Amino acid sequence: MEVLKLRLVNFVLMAIILAASMVGKAAAADPPAPSPTSDASVMVPALFASVTALLFGLFFC
């Protein structure tokens, strides 16, 4: 009877550990998506730098 209780406790602990590890993996696999306006302020300086580099290459190289 004592061995049966020990096996049952062992099975329950393994099931809890398995469930906890699966929940952690599922949460890490789905990161939140960035908002659509996250890089809106970067667009203007990047565009200015690109046009400046093109003009520099056109006139001085």
N, CA, C and O atoms as a Tinker XYZ file with bonds, in Angstrom:
   244  protein
     1  N      0.823000   -1.194000    0.000000    73     2
     2  CA     0.000000    0.000000    0.000000    64     1     3
     3  C      0.866000    1.257000    0.000000    63     2     4     5
     4  O      0.547000    2.249000   -0.655000    81     3
     5  N      1.951000    1.197000    0.736000    73     3     6
     6  CA     2.854000    2.351000    0.820000    64     5     7
     7  C      3.525000    2.627000   -0.526000    63     6     8     9
     8  O      3.738000    3.785000   -0.886000    81     7
     9  N      3.857000    1.575000   -1.266000    73     7    10
    10  CA     4.495000    1.726000   -2.567000    64     9    11
    11  C      3.511000    2.356000   -3.560000    63    10    12    13
    12  O      3.910000    3.173000   -4.389000    81    11
    13  N      2.257000    1.989000   -3.481000    73    11    14
    14  CA     1.239000    2.546000   -4.357000    64    13    15
    15  C      1.074000    4.041000   -4.124000    63    14    16    17
    16  O      0.952000    4.807000   -5.080000    81    15
    17  N      1.069000    4.461000   -2.864000    73    15    18
    18  CA     0.977000    5.894000   -2.547000    64    17    19
    19  C      2.204000    6.649000   -3.062000    63    18    20    21
    20  O      2.081000    7.763000   -3.572000    81    19
    21  N      3.370000    6.049000   -2.928000    73    19    22
    22  CA     4.596000    6.680000   -3.402000    64    21    23
    23  C      4.581000    6.831000   -4.923000    63    22    24    25
    24  O      4.995000    7.865000   -5.449000    81    23
    25  N      4.110000    5.813000   -5.622000    73    23    26
    26  CA     4.022000    5.904000   -7.083000    64    25    27
    27  C      2.998000    6.961000   -7.509000    63    26    28    29
    28  O      3.220000    7.691000   -8.475000    81    27
    29  N      1.897000    7.039000   -6.795000    73    27    30
    30  CA     0.880000    8.036000   -7.118000    64    29    31
    31  C      1.411000    9.452000   -6.904000    63    30    32    33
    32  O      1.181000   10.330000   -7.736000    81    31
    33  N      2.104000    9.677000   -5.819000    73    31    34
    34  CA     2.688000   10.992000   -5.555000    64    33    35
    35  C      3.737000   11.320000   -6.615000    63    34    36    37
    36  O      3.811000   12.455000   -7.086000    81    35
    37  N      4.538000   10.344000   -6.984000    73    35    38
    38  CA     5.552000   10.545000   -8.006000    64    37    39
    39  C      4.904000   10.891000   -9.347000    63    38    40    41
    40  O      5.386000   11.781000  -10.047000    81    39
    41  N      3.830000   10.211000   -9.714000    73    39    42
    42  CA     3.128000   10.480000  -10.963000    64    41    43
    43  C      2.525000   11.883000  -10.959000    63    42    44    45
    44  O      2.606000   12.594000  -11.961000    81    43
    45  N      1.930000   12.280000   -9.858000    73    43    46
    46  CA     1.319000   13.613000   -9.771000    64    45    47
    47  C      2.382000   14.699000   -9.869000    63    46    48    49
    48  O      2.164000   15.704000  -10.546000    81    47
    49  N      3.511000   14.527000   -9.220000    73    47    50
    50  CA     4.584000   15.511000   -9.301000    64    49    51
    51  C      5.137000   15.621000  -10.718000    63    50    52    53
    52  O      5.409000   16.724000  -11.191000    81    51
    53  N      5.302000   14.499000  -11.392000    73    51    54
    54  CA     5.780000   14.528000  -12.777000    64    53    55
    55  C      4.777000   15.225000  -13.693000    63    54    56    57
    56  O      5.170000   15.965000  -14.595000    81    55
    57  N      3.492000   14.994000  -13.467000    73    55    58
    58  CA     2.470000   15.636000  -14.283000    64    57    59
    59  C      2.465000   17.146000  -14.058000    63    58    60    61
    60  O      2.284000   17.910000  -15.007000    81    59
    61  N      2.660000   17.579000  -12.832000    73    59    62
    62  CA     2.703000   19.017000  -12.533000    64    61    63
    63  C      3.925000   19.657000  -13.179000    63    62    64    65
    64  O      3.822000   20.745000  -13.747000    81    63
    65  N      5.063000   19.007000  -13.103000    73    63    66
    66  CA     6.289000   19.548000  -13.710000    64    65    67
    67  C      6.138000   19.618000  -15.225000    63    66    68    69
    68  O      6.542000   20.604000  -15.841000    81    67
    69  N      5.561000   18.586000  -15.827000    73    67    70
    70  CA     5.354000   18.584000  -17.274000    64    69    71
    71  C      4.403000   19.704000  -17.695000    63    70    72    73
    72  O      4.662000   20.396000  -18.679000    81    71
    73  N      3.311000   19.888000  -16.964000    73    71    74
    74  CA     2.354000   20.942000  -17.301000    64    73    75
    75  C      2.976000   22.326000  -17.140000    63    74    76    77
    76  O      2.742000   23.215000  -17.959000    81    75
    77  N      3.757000   22.503000  -16.100000    73    75    78
    78  CA     4.396000   23.808000  -15.882000    64    77    79
    79  C      5.416000   24.115000  -16.972000    63    78    80    81
    80  O      5.540000   25.264000  -17.396000    81    79
    81  N      6.141000   23.108000  -17.426000    73    79    82
    82  CA     7.127000   23.364000  -18.477000    64    81    83
    83  C      6.457000   23.647000  -19.811000    63    82    84    85
    84  O      6.988000   24.429000  -20.601000    81    83
    85  N      5.322000   23.046000  -20.087000    73    83    86
    86  CA     4.617000   23.311000  -21.347000    64    85    87
    87  C      3.995000   24.703000  -21.356000    63    86    88    89
    88  O      3.964000   25.353000  -22.402000    81    87
    89  N      3.508000   25.165000  -20.234000    73    87    90
    90  CA     2.925000   26.504000  -20.174000    64    89    91
    91  C      4.003000   27.556000  -20.382000    63    90    92    93
    92  O      3.754000   28.553000  -21.060000    81    91
    93  N      5.175000   27.368000  -19.829000    73    91    94
    94  CA     6.261000   28.320000  -20.017000    64    93    95
    95  C      6.712000   28.403000  -21.458000    63    94    96    97
    96  O      7.011000   29.493000  -21.946000    81    95
    97  N      6.768000   27.283000  -22.150000    73    95    98
    98  CA     7.179000   27.272000  -23.546000    64    97    99
    99  C      6.135000   27.930000  -24.433000    63    98   100   101
   100  O      6.488000   28.634000  -25.379000    81    99
   101  N      4.865000   27.717000  -24.149000    73    99   102
   102  CA     3.820000   28.299000  -24.984000    64   101   103
   103  C      3.803000   29.816000  -24.842000    63   102   104   105
   104  O      3.535000   30.518000  -25.816000    81   103
   105  N      4.079000   30.325000  -23.673000    73   103   106
   106  CA     4.076000   31.770000  -23.475000    64   105   107
   107  C      5.283000   32.411000  -24.159000    63   106   108   109
   108  O      5.183000   33.532000  -24.657000    81   107
   109  N      6.406000   31.726000  -24.188000    73   107   110
   110  CA     7.599000   32.298000  -24.790000    64   109   111
   111  C      7.577000   32.184000  -26.317000    63   110   112   113
   112  O      8.283000   32.927000  -26.998000    81   111
   113  N      6.787000   31.274000  -26.853000    73   111   114
   114  CA     6.771000   31.069000  -28.296000    64   113   115
   115  C      5.963000   32.132000  -29.023000    63   114   116   117
   116  O      6.133000   32.305000  -30.230000    81   115
   117  N      5.093000   32.845000  -28.329000    73   115   118
   118  CA     4.232000   33.835000  -28.966000    64   117   119
   119  C      4.519000   35.222000  -28.414000    63   118   120   121
   120  O      3.786000   35.700000  -27.548000    81   119
   121  N      5.570000   35.877000  -28.897000    73   119   122
   122  CA     5.849000   37.224000  -28.396000    64   121   123
   123  C      4.816000   38.216000  -28.935000    63   122   124   125
   124  O      4.229000   37.978000  -29.991000    81   123
   125  N      4.594000   39.291000  -28.244000    73   123   126
   126  CA     3.614000   40.276000  -28.724000    64   125   127
   127  C      4.112000   40.981000  -29.975000    63   126   128   129
   128  O      5.308000   41.230000  -30.127000    81   127
   129  N      3.197000   41.297000  -30.856000    73   127   130
   130  CA     3.560000   41.979000  -32.092000    64   129   131
   131  C      3.767000   43.468000  -31.815000    63   130   132   133
   132  O      3.062000   44.043000  -30.985000    81   131
   133  N      4.716000   44.094000  -32.491000    73   131   134
   134  CA     4.920000   45.529000  -32.301000    64   133   135
   135  C      3.758000   46.325000  -32.898000    63   134   136   137
   136  O      3.090000   45.869000  -33.826000    81   135
   137  N      3.538000   47.476000  -32.371000    73   135   138
   138  CA     2.455000   48.304000  -32.890000    64   137   139
   139  C      2.843000   48.853000  -34.260000    63   138   140   141
   140  O      4.032000   48.988000  -34.548000    81   139
   141  N      1.874000   49.170000  -35.105000    73   139   142
   142  CA     2.189000   49.652000  -36.449000    64   141   143
   143  C      2.909000   51.000000  -36.464000    63   142   144   145
   144  O      3.610000   51.307000  -37.428000    81   143
   145  N      2.752000   51.798000  -35.432000    73   143   146
   146  CA     3.378000   53.119000  -35.407000    64   145   147
   147  C      4.697000   53.126000  -34.654000    63   146   148   149
   148  O      5.208000   54.193000  -34.315000    81   147
   149  N      5.265000   51.933000  -34.382000    73   147   150
   150  CA     6.466000   51.891000  -33.557000    64   149   151
   151  C      7.674000   52.504000  -34.244000    63   150   152   153
   152  O      8.556000   53.019000  -33.557000    81   151
   153  N      7.756000   52.471000  -35.583000    73   151   154
   154  CA     8.917000   53.030000  -36.256000    64   153   155
   155  C      8.544000   54.234000  -37.117000    63   154   156   157
   156  O      9.272000   54.563000  -38.054000    81   155
   157  N      7.442000   54.886000  -36.826000    73   155   158
   158  CA     7.002000   56.022000  -37.638000    64   157   159
   159  C      7.955000   57.205000  -37.503000    63   158   160   161
   160  O      8.176000   57.919000  -38.481000    81   159
   161  N      8.520000   57.431000  -36.328000    73   159   162
   162  CA     9.411000   58.574000  -36.148000    64   161   163
   163  C     10.798000   58.314000  -36.732000    63   162   164   165
   164  O     11.568000   59.260000  -36.899000    81   163
   165  N     11.136000   57.086000  -37.042000    73   163   166
   166  CA    12.442000   56.751000  -37.602000    64   165   167
   167  C     12.437000   56.937000  -39.119000    63   166   168   169
   168  O     13.499000   57.069000  -39.726000    81   167
   169  N     11.281000   56.948000  -39.723000    73   167   170
   170  CA    11.185000   56.983000  -41.184000    64   169   171
   171  C     11.770000   58.267000  -41.776000    63   170   172   173
   172  O     12.513000   58.199000  -42.755000    81   171
   173  N     11.456000   59.429000  -41.211000    73   171   174
   174  CA    11.908000   60.703000  -41.779000    64   173   175
   175  C     13.426000   60.849000  -41.699000    63   174   176   177
   176  O     14.029000   61.179000  -42.720000    81   175
   177  N     14.083000   60.629000  -40.566000    73   175   178
   178  CA    15.541000   60.731000  -40.551000    64   177   179
   179  C     16.226000   59.702000  -41.458000    63   178   180   181
   180  O     17.253000   60.001000  -42.066000    81   179
   181  N     15.666000   58.501000  -41.549000    73   179   182
   182  CA    16.260000   57.491000  -42.424000    64   181   183
   183  C     16.133000   57.907000  -43.886000    63   182   184   185
   184  O     17.062000   57.728000  -44.673000    81   183
   185  N     14.998000   58.455000  -44.235000    73   183   186
   186  CA    14.803000   58.926000  -45.605000    64   185   187
   187  C     15.747000   60.086000  -45.917000    63   186   188   189
   188  O     16.330000   60.133000  -47.001000    81   187
   189  N     15.903000   61.009000  -44.992000    73   187   190
   190  CA    16.816000   62.137000  -45.175000    64   189   191
   191  C     18.260000   61.656000  -45.335000    63   190   192   193
   192  O     18.992000   62.156000  -46.190000    81   191
   193  N     18.667000   60.693000  -44.518000    73   191   194
   194  CA    20.032000   60.165000  -44.611000    64   193   195
   195  C     20.251000   59.443000  -45.935000    63   194   196   197
   196  O     21.325000   59.550000  -46.527000    81   195
   197  N     19.259000   58.719000  -46.398000    73   195   198
   198  CA    19.396000   58.004000  -47.666000    64   197   199
   199  C     19.521000   58.974000  -48.841000    63   198   200   201
   200  O     20.366000   58.791000  -49.717000    81   199
   201  N     18.682000   59.998000  -48.853000    73   199   202
   202  CA    18.738000   60.985000  -49.938000    64   201   203
   203  C     20.058000   61.745000  -49.896000    63   202   204   205
   204  O     20.640000   62.024000  -50.945000    81   203
   205  N     20.536000   62.081000  -48.710000    73   203   206
   206  CA    21.811000   62.781000  -48.577000    64   205   207
   207  C     22.961000   61.925000  -49.102000    63   206   208   209
   208  O     23.843000   62.426000  -49.799000    81   207
   209  N     22.951000   60.630000  -48.766000    73   207   210
   210  CA    24.007000   59.744000  -49.246000    64   209   211
   211  C     23.960000   59.594000  -50.760000    63   210   212   213
   212  O     25.004000   59.553000  -51.410000    81   211
   213  N     22.775000   59.512000  -51.322000    73   211   214
   214  CA    22.666000   59.409000  -52.775000    64   213   215
   215  C     23.161000   60.675000  -53.469000    63   214   216   217
   216  O     23.872000   60.601000  -54.471000    81   215
   217  N     22.787000   61.825000  -52.941000    73   215   218
   218  CA    23.236000   63.089000  -53.531000    64   217   219
   219  C     24.745000   63.266000  -53.395000    63   218   220   221
   220  O     25.398000   63.747000  -54.320000    81   219
   221  N     25.300000   62.882000  -52.253000    73   219   222
   222  CA    26.740000   62.958000  -52.061000    64   221   223
   223  C     27.464000   62.088000  -53.075000    63   222   224   225
   224  O     28.466000   62.505000  -53.657000    81   223
   225  N     26.960000   60.883000  -53.286000    73   223   226
   226  CA    27.574000   59.976000  -54.257000    64   225   227
   227  C     27.430000   60.487000  -55.678000    63   226   228   229
   228  O     28.319000   60.303000  -56.510000    81   227
   229  N     26.307000   61.128000  -55.948000    73   227   230
   230  CA    26.090000   61.651000  -57.303000    64   229   231
   231  C     27.007000   62.824000  -57.630000    63   230   232   233
   232  O     27.549000   62.905000  -58.732000    81   231
   233  N     27.179000   63.736000  -56.665000    73   231   234
   234  CA    27.951000   64.946000  -56.936000    64   233   235
   235  C     29.447000   64.813000  -56.668000    63   234   236   237
   236  O     30.229000   65.471000  -57.353000    81   235
   237  N     29.881000   64.012000  -55.726000    73   235   238
   238  CA    31.287000   64.006000  -55.327000    64   237   239
   239  C     32.045000   62.730000  -55.676000    63   238   240   241
   240  O     33.245000   62.659000  -55.410000    81   239
   241  N     31.425000   61.753000  -56.241000    73   239   242
   242  CA    32.145000   60.514000  -56.558000    64   241   243
   243  C     32.193000   60.244000  -58.034000    63   242   244
   244  O     32.763000   59.240000  -58.460000    81   243
